[in-house]
Coordinates of C-alpha atoms in Angstrom, one line a residue:
X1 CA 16.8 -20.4 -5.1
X2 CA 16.0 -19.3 -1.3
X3 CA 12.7 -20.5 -0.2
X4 CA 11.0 -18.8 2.4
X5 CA 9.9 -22.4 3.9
X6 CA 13.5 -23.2 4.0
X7 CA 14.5 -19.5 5.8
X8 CA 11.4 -20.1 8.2
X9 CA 13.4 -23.8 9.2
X10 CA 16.7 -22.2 9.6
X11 CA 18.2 -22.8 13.5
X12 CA 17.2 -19.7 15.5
X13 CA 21.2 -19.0 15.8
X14 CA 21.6 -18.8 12.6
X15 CA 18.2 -16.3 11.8
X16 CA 19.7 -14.3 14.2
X17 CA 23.1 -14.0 12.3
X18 CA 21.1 -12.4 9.9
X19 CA 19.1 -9.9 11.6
X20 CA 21.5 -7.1 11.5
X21 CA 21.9 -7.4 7.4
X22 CA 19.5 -5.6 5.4
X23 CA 18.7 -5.8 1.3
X24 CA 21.4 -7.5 -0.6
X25 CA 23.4 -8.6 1.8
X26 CA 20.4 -11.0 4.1
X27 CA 19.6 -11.9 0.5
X28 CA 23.4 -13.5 0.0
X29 CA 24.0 -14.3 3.4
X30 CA 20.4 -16.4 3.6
X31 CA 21.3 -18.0 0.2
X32 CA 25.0 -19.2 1.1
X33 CA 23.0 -20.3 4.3
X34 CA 20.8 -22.4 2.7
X35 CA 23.5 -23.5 -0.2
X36 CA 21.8 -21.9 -2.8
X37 CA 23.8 -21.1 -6.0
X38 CA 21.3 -18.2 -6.9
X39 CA 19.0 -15.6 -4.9
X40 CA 15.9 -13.8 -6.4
X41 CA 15.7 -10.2 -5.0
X42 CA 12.8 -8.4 -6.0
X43 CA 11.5 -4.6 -4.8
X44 CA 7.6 -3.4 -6.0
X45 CA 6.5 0.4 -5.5
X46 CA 3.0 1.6 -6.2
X47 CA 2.7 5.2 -6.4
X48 CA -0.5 7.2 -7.6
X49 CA -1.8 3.9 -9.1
X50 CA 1.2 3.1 -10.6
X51 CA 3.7 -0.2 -9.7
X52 CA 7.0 -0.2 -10.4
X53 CA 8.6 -3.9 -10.1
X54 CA 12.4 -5.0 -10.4
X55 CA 13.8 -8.5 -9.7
X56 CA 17.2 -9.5 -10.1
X57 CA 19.2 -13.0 -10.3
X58 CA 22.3 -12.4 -7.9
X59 CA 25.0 -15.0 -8.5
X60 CA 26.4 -16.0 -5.2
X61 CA 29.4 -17.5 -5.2
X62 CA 30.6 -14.6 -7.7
X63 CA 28.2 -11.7 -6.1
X64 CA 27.1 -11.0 -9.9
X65 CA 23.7 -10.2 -11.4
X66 CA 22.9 -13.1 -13.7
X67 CA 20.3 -11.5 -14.8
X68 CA 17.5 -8.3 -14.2
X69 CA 14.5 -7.1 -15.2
X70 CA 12.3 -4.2 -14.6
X71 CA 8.8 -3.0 -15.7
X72 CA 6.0 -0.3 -14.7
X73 CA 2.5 -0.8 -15.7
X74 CA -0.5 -0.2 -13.4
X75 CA -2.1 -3.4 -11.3
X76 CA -4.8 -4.1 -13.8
X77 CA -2.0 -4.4 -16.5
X78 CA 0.3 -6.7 -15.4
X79 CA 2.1 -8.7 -17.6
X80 CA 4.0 -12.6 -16.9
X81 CA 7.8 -12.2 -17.3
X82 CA 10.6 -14.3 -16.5
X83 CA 14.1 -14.9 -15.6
X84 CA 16.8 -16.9 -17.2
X85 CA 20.9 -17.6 -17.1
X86 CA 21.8 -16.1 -20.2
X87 CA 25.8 -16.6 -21.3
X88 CA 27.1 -14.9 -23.7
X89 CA 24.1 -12.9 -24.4
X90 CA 23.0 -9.9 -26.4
X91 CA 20.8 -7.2 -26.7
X92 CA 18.0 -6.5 -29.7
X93 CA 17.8 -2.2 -29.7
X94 CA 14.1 -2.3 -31.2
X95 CA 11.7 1.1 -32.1
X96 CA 8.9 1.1 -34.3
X97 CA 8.5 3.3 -37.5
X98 CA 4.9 4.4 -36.5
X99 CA 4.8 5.1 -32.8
X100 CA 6.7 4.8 -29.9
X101 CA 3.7 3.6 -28.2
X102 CA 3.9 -0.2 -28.6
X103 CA 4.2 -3.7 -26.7
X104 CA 6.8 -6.3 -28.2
X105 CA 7.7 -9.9 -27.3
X106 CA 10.4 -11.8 -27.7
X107 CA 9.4 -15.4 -28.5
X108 CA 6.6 -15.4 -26.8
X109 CA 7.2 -13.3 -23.8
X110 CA 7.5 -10.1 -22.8
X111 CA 10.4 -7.7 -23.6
X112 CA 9.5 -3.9 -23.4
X113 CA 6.9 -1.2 -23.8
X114 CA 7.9 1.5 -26.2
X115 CA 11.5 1.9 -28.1
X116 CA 15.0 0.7 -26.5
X117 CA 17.4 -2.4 -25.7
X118 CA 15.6 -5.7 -25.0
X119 CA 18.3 -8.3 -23.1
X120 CA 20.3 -9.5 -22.0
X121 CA 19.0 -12.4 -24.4
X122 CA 20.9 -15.4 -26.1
X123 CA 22.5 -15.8 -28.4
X124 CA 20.3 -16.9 -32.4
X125 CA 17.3 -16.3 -34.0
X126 CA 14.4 -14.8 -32.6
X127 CA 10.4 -14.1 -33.0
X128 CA 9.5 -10.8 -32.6
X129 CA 6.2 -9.5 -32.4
X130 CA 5.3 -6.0 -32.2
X131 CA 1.8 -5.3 -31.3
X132 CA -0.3 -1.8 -29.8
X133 CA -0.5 -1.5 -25.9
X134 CA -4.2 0.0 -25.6
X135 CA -6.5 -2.7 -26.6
X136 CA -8.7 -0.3 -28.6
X137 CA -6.1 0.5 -30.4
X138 CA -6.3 1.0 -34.1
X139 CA -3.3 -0.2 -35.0
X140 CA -3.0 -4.6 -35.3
X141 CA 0.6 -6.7 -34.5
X142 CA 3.7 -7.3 -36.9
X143 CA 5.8 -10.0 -36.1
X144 CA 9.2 -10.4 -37.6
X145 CA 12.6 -12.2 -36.9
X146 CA 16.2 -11.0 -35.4
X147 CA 19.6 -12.6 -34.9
X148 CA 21.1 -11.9 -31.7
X149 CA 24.7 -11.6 -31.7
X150 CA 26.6 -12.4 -28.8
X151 CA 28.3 -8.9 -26.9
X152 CA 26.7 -7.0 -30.0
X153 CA 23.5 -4.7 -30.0
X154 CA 21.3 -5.2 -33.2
X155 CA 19.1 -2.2 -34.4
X156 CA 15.1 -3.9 -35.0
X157 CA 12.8 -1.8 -37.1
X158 CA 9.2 -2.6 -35.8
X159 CA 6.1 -2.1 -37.6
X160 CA 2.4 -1.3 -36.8
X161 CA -0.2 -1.8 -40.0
X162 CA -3.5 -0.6 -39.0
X163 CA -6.1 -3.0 -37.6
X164 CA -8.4 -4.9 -40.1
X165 CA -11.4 -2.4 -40.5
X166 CA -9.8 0.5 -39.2
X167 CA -11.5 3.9 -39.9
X168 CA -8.1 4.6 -40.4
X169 CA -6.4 2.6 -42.9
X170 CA -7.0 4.8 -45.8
X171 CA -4.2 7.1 -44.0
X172 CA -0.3 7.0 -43.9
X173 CA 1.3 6.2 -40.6
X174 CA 5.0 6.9 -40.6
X175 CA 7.6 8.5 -38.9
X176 CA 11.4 9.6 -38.9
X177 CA 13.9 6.8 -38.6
X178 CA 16.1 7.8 -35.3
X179 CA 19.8 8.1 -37.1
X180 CA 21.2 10.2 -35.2
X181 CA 25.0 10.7 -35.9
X182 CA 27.0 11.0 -32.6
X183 CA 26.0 10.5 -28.7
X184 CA 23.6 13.0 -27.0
X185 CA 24.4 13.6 -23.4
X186 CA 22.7 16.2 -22.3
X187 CA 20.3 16.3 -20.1
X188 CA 17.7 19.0 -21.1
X189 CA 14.0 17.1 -21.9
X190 CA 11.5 19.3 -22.4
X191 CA 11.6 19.1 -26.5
X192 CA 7.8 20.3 -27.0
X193 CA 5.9 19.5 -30.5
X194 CA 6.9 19.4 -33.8
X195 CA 6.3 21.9 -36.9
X196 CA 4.9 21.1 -39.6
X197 CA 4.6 22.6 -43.0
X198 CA 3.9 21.6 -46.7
X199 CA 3.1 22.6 -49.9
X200 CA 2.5 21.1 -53.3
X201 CA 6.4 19.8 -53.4
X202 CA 7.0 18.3 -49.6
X203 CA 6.0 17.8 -46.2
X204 CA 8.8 19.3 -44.3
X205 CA 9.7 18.6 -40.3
X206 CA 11.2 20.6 -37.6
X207 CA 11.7 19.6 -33.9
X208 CA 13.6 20.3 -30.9
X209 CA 15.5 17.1 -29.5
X210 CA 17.5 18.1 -26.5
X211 CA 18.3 21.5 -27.0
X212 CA 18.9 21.6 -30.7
X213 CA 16.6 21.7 -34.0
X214 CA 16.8 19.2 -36.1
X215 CA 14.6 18.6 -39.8
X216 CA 13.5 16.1 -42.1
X217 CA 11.6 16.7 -45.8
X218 CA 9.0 13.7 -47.6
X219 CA 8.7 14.1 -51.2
X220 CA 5.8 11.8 -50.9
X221 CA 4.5 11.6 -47.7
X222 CA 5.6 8.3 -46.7
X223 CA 9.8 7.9 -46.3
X224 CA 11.2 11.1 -44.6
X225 CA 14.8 11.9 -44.3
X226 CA 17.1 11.0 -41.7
X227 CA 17.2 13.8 -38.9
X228 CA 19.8 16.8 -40.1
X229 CA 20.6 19.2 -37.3
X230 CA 20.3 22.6 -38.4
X231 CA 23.5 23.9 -37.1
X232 CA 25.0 27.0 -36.8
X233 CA 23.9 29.6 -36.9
X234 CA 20.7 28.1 -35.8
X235 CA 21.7 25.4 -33.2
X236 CA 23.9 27.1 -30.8
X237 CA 25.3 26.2 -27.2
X238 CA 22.1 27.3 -25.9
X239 CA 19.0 25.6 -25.8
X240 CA 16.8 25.9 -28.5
X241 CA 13.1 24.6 -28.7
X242 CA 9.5 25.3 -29.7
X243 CA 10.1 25.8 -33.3
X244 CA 7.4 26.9 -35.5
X245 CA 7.7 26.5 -39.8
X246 CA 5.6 28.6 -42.8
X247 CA 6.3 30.4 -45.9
X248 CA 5.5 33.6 -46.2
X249 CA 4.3 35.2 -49.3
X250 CA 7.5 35.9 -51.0
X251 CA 8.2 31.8 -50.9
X252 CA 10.6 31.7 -47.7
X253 CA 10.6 29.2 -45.4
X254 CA 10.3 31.3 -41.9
X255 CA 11.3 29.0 -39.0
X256 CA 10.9 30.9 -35.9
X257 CA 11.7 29.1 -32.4
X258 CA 12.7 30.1 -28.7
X259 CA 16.2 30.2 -27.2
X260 CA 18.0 31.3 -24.2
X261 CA 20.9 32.4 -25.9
X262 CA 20.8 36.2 -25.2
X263 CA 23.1 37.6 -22.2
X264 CA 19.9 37.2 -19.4
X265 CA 19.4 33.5 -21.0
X266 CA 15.8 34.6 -21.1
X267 CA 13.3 32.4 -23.9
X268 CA 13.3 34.9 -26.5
X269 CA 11.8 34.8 -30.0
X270 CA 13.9 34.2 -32.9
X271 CA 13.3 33.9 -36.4
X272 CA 15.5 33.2 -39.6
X273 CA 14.7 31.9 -43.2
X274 CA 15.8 29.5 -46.1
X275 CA 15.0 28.6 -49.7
X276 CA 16.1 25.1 -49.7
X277 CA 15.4 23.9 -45.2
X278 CA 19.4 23.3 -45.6
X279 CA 20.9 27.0 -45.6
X280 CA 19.7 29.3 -42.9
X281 CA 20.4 32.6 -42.3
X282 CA 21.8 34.3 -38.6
X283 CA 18.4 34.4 -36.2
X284 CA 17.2 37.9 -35.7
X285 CA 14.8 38.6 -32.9
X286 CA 12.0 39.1 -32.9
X287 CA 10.7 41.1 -30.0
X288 CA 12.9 41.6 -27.0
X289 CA 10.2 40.0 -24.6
X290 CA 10.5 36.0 -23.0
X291 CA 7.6 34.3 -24.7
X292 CA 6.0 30.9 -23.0
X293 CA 5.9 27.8 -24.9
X294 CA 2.7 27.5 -26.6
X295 CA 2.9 30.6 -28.7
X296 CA 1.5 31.0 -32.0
X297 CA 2.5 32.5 -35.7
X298 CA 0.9 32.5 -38.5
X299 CA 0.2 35.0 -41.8
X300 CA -3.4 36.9 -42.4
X301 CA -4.8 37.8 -46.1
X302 CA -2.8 40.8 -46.3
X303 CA 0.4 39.3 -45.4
X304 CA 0.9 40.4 -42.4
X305 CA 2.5 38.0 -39.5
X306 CA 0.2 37.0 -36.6
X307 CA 1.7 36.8 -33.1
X308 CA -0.9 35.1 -30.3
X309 CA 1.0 34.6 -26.7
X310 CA -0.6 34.2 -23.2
X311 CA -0.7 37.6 -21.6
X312 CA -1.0 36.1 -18.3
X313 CA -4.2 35.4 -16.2
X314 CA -5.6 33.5 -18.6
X315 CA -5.8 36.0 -21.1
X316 CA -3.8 36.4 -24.6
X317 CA -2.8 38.8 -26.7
X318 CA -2.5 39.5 -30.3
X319 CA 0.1 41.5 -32.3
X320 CA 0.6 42.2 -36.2
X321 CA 3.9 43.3 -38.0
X322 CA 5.1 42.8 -41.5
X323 CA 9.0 42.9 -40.6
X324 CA 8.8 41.2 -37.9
X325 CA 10.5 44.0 -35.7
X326 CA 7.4 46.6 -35.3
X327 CA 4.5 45.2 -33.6
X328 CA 0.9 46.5 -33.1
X329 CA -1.4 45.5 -31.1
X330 CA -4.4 44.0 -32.6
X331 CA -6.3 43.2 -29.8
X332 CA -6.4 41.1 -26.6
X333 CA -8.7 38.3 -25.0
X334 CA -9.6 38.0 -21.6
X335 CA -9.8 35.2 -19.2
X336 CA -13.4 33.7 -18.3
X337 CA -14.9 35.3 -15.6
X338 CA -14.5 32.5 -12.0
X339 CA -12.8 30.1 -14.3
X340 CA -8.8 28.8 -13.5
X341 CA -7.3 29.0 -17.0
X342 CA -4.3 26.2 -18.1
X343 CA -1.7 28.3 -20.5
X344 CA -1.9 27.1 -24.2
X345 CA -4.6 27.9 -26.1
X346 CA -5.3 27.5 -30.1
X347 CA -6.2 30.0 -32.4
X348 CA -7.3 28.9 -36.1
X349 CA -7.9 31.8 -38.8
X350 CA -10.9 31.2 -41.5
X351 CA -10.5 32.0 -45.4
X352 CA -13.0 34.8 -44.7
X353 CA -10.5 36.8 -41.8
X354 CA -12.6 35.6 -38.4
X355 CA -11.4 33.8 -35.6
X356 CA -12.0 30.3 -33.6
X357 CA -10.2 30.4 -30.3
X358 CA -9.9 27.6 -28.2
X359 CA -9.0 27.4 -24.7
X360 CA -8.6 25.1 -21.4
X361 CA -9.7 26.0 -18.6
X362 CA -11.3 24.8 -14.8
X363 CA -14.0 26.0 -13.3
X364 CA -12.4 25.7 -9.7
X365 CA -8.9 25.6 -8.3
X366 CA -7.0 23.0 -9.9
X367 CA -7.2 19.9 -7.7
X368 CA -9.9 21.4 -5.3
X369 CA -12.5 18.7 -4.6
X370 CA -15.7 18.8 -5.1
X371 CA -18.4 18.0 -2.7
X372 CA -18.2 14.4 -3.3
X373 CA -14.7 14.4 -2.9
X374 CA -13.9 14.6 -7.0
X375 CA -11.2 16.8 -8.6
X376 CA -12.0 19.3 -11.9
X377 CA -12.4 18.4 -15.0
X378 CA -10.6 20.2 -17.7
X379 CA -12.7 22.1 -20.2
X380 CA -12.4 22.8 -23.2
X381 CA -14.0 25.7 -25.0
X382 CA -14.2 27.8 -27.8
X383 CA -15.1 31.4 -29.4
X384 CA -15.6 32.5 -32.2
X385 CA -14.7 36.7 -33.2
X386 CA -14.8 38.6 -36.8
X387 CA -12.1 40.0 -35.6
X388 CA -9.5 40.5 -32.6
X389 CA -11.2 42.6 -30.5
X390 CA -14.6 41.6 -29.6
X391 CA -15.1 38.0 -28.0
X392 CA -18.0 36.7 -26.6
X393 CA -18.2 34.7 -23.6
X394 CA -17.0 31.0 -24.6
X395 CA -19.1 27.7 -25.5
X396 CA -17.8 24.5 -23.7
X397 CA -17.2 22.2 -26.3
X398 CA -15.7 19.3 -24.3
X399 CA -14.7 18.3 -20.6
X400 CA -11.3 16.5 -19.9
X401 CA -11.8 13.9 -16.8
X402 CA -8.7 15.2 -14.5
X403 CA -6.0 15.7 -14.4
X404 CA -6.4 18.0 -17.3
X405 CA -4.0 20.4 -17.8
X406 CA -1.6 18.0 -20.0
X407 CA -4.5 18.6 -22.7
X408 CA -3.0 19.8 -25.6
X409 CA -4.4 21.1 -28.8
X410 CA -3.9 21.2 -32.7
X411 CA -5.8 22.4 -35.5
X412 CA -6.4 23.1 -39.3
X413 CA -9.4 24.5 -41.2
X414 CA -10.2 22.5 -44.2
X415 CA -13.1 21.9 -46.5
X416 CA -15.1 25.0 -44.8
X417 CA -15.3 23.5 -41.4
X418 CA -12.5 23.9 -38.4
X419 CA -10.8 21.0 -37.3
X420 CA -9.3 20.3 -33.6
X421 CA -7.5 17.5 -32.3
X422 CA -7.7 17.5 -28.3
X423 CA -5.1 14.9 -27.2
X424 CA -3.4 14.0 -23.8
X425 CA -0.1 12.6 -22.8
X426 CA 0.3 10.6 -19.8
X427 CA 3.1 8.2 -19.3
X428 CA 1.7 6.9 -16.1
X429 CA -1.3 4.9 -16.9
X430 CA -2.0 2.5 -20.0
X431 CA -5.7 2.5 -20.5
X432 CA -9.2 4.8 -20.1
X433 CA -9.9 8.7 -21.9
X434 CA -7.9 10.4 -19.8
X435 CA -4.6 8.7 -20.4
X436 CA -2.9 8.7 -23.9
X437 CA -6.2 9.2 -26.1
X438 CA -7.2 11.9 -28.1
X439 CA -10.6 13.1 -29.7
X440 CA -11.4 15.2 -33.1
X441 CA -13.6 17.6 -33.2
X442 CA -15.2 19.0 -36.3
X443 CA -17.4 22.5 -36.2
X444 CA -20.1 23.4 -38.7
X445 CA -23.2 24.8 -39.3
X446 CA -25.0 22.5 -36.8
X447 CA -23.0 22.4 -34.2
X448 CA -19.5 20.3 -33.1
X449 CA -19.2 16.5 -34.0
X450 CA -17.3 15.1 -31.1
X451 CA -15.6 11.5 -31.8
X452 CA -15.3 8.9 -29.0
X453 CA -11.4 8.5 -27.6
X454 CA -8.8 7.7 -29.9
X455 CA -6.6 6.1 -27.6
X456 CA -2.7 5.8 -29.1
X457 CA -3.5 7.4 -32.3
X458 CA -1.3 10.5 -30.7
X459 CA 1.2 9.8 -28.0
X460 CA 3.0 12.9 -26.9
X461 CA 2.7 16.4 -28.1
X462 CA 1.5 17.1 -32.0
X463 CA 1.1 19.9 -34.4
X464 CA -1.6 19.8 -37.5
X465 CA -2.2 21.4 -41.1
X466 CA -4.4 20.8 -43.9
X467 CA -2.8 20.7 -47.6
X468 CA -4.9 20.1 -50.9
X469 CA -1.8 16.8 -51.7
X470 CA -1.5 15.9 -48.9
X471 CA -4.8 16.1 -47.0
X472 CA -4.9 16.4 -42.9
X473 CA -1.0 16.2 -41.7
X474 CA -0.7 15.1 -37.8
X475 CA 3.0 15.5 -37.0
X476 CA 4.3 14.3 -33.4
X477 CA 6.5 13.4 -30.8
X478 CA 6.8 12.0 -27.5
X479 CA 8.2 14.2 -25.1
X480 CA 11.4 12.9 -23.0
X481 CA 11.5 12.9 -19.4
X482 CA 14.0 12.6 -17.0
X483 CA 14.2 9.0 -17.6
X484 CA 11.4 8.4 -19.9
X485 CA 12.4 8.5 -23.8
X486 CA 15.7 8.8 -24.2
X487 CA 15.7 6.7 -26.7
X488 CA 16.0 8.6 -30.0
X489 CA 12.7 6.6 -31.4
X490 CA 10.5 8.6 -29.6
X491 CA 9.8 10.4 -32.9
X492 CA 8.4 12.8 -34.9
X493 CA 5.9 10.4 -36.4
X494 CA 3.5 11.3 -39.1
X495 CA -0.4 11.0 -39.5
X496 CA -2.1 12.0 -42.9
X497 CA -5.3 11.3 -45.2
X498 CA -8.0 12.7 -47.0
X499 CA -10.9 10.6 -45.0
X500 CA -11.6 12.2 -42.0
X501 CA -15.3 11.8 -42.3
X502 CA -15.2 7.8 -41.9
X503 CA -13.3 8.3 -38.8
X504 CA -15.3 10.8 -37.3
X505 CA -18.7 9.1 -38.4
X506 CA -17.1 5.8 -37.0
X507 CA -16.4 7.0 -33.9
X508 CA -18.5 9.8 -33.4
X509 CA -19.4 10.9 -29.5
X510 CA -21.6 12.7 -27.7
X511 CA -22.4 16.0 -28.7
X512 CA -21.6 19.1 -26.7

């Protein structure tokens, strides 16, 4: 290895033979100098609080990386790895079948945050032990064994049971195993929450993984079926995303979803139906106007289908139809007078035809400071109408510590009360509210219970229902990035349970 006290001794002829090299290069020329057989390079970025470290083994007298590493975490999280010769080696392909948010080591020692290839490693048996990354997590650590086969990639189903004494363990944590037929290389990312829908037979799946939909029943809410594309006519060329599932009175399954796949490659609405989630008929549109993602459908009493989509400046409107080619306009909501509205809002519909809508929104500029130099919070708040017309100025039910415009929202009514589940994705910190945590709120006739963070109960995007069977359903996914999730165990993944009073009584917050 090249010491630095050994460089600092080097003849000042010879330093100088190095001056003009830069990176690599000094690295193997300082190395060879010194009659090393191996240099450690390594290269650490910190940007908006988070580091980025890679080191690699060069091989000198062959020029060849013997072996690499690289991890991202913020200061206050670091975690020991090391470096070894590995010969032969070969590579463990691990997810886990409850969340892709998870730690897991590889005899000891640190191999990877979330789901993908950990290696090179060699060649035999190994401990594996798959554990949550938040330490408030509710979730405990698995540990189980692999054989790692030399030049071969083995597939490593992980685990997460819930944490002795977890408000929680009464529920179901699962999720859809990632088998995928073929390669995926495209490079679209922005895949958006699931759908969710059940009834007294299944819990049915729907989700948009790199421009096409794919879907997955439960017959009894714990194994799901491997992914099935839904392929032509529904999954085109085009990009298709932002799918949204119900059945309508006559007992059709109505998927409806967004695509680009008119001549304009505007996102236009689509819909199409199916009695079995395997045969679809040719999407029809809907209404010949782009729609932004966060839009909402749903039925009223009378059958009737409700449209809700931001109507720009904060504001959002409401149509009816019961083809789905004829709207009317029901009514509209406007923005908060001197508040900076964040698109996506969440509108749940009560057994008795009135409204809750809930919306995010700041109360300056987003990212202006504040006298003290502090940035927004994100609030969130919430009205309540008879019907679509008439809404009163909104009550702030929660504020978001910034940045808050990744919160998103999902909801059910159930057991008389409303139900909202306020969660934020981040993938660029680990710990604290305003990273991957969520909270539940629960409205009735005293007011909003607000629970404490849940931090990695949701880690990504989620939709929500309520079924007599099945109790709460929390369906979700972790959206890819760029270079974030690729990995086809990034979800969906599947909360459900009847108890939601222990969790919220557990864990119950402030109240607005």
């Amino acid at each position: 290895m090249v010491e630095r006290q050994r460089l600092m001794a080097l003849a000042k002829e010879q330093a100088n033979s190095l001056k003009a090299l830069t990176g690599k290069g000094y690295a193997l020329a300082a190395g060879k100098l010194l009659e090393a057989d191996t240099v450690l390079m390594g290269r650490l970025f910190l940007v908006q609080d988070k580091l980025t470290a890679s080191l690699q083994a060069i091989d000198i007298p062959t020029d060849r990386v013997a072996a690499a590493d690289q991890m991202s975490f913020r200061p206050v999280d670091m975690m020991e790895t090391a470096l070894e010769r590995v010969r032969a080696p070969g590579t463990l392909d691990v997810w886990c079948r409850q969340s892709s948010r998870f730690r897991v080591d590889v005899d000891g020692r640190f191999g990877r945050l979330g789901p993908g290839l950990v290696g090179p490693l060699p060649v035999g048996k190994r401990q594996l032990t798959f554990m949550p990354v938040h330490p408030d997590s509710p979730y405990g650590t698995w540990s189980t064994t692999a054989t790692v086969r030399s030049g071969k990639t083995v597939t490593v189903e992980g685990r997460l049971p819930w944490r002795e004494g977890s408000p929680w363990a009464s529920w179901v944590s699962t999720g859809v195993a990632p088998e995928y037929a073929g390669h995926d290389v495209r490079l679209y990312y922005r895949d958006g929450a699931p759908a969710v829908q059940a009834d007294k037979d299944a819990i049915r799946l729907a989700w948009a993984r790199r421009g096409d939909l794919w879907g997955s029943v439960s017959t009894d809410g714990e194994t799901f079926t491997p992914p099935a594309r839904l392929d032509l006519p529904v999954s085109s060329g085009w990009l298709e995303q932002e799918p949204k599932l119900l059945r309508d009175e006559r007992g059709r399954l109505m998927l409806f979803f967004l695509s680009d796949r008119d001549a304009q490659h505007r996102a236009l609405p689509y819909v199409c139906w199916s009695r079995d989630f395997r045969h679809w008929t040719a999407p029809a549109l809907v209404m010949d106007e782009s729609v932004t993602l966060g839009y909402q459908v749903q039925q009223d009493a009378q059958g009737r289908f409700l449209w809700v989509m931001d109507a720009g400046a904060g504001s959002y409107q409401f149509l009816a139809s019961r083809d789905l080619r004829e709207w009317e306009p029901l009514g509209r909501c406007p923005a908060t007078r001197k508040a900076h509205p964040v698109v996506g809002g969440l509108l749940l519909r009560r057994p008795d035809g009135s409204f809750d809508l809930f919306t995010r929104e700041y109360l300056r500029p987003r990212g202006e400071k504040g006298p003290a130099g502090e940035k927004p919070p994100c609030l969130l708040r919430h009205r309540f109408a008879t019907d679509l017309q008439r809404w009163p100025e909104p009550k702030t039910l929660l504020e978001w510590p910034w940045p808050g415009d990744g919160l998103r929202l999902a909801g059910a009514w159930a057991d008389g009360h409303p139900v909202v589940l306020a969660h934020r994705f981040s993938g660029e910190h680990t710990r604290g509210q305003g990273t991957c945590c969520a909270r539940l709120l629960v409205g009735g006739a005293d007011g909003w219970r607000v629970t404490d963070p849940l931090p990695d109960v949701v880690f990504g995007q989620a939709a929500m229902l309520h079924h007599p069977r099945w109790g709460f359903v929390i369906a979700w996914t972790r959206p890819a990035g760029r270079e974030r999730s690729t990995h086809p165990g990034a979800g969906p993944f599947v909360l459900r349970g009847q108890d939601l009073e222990s969790i919220v009584t557990s864990l119950k917050g402030d109240a607005p």
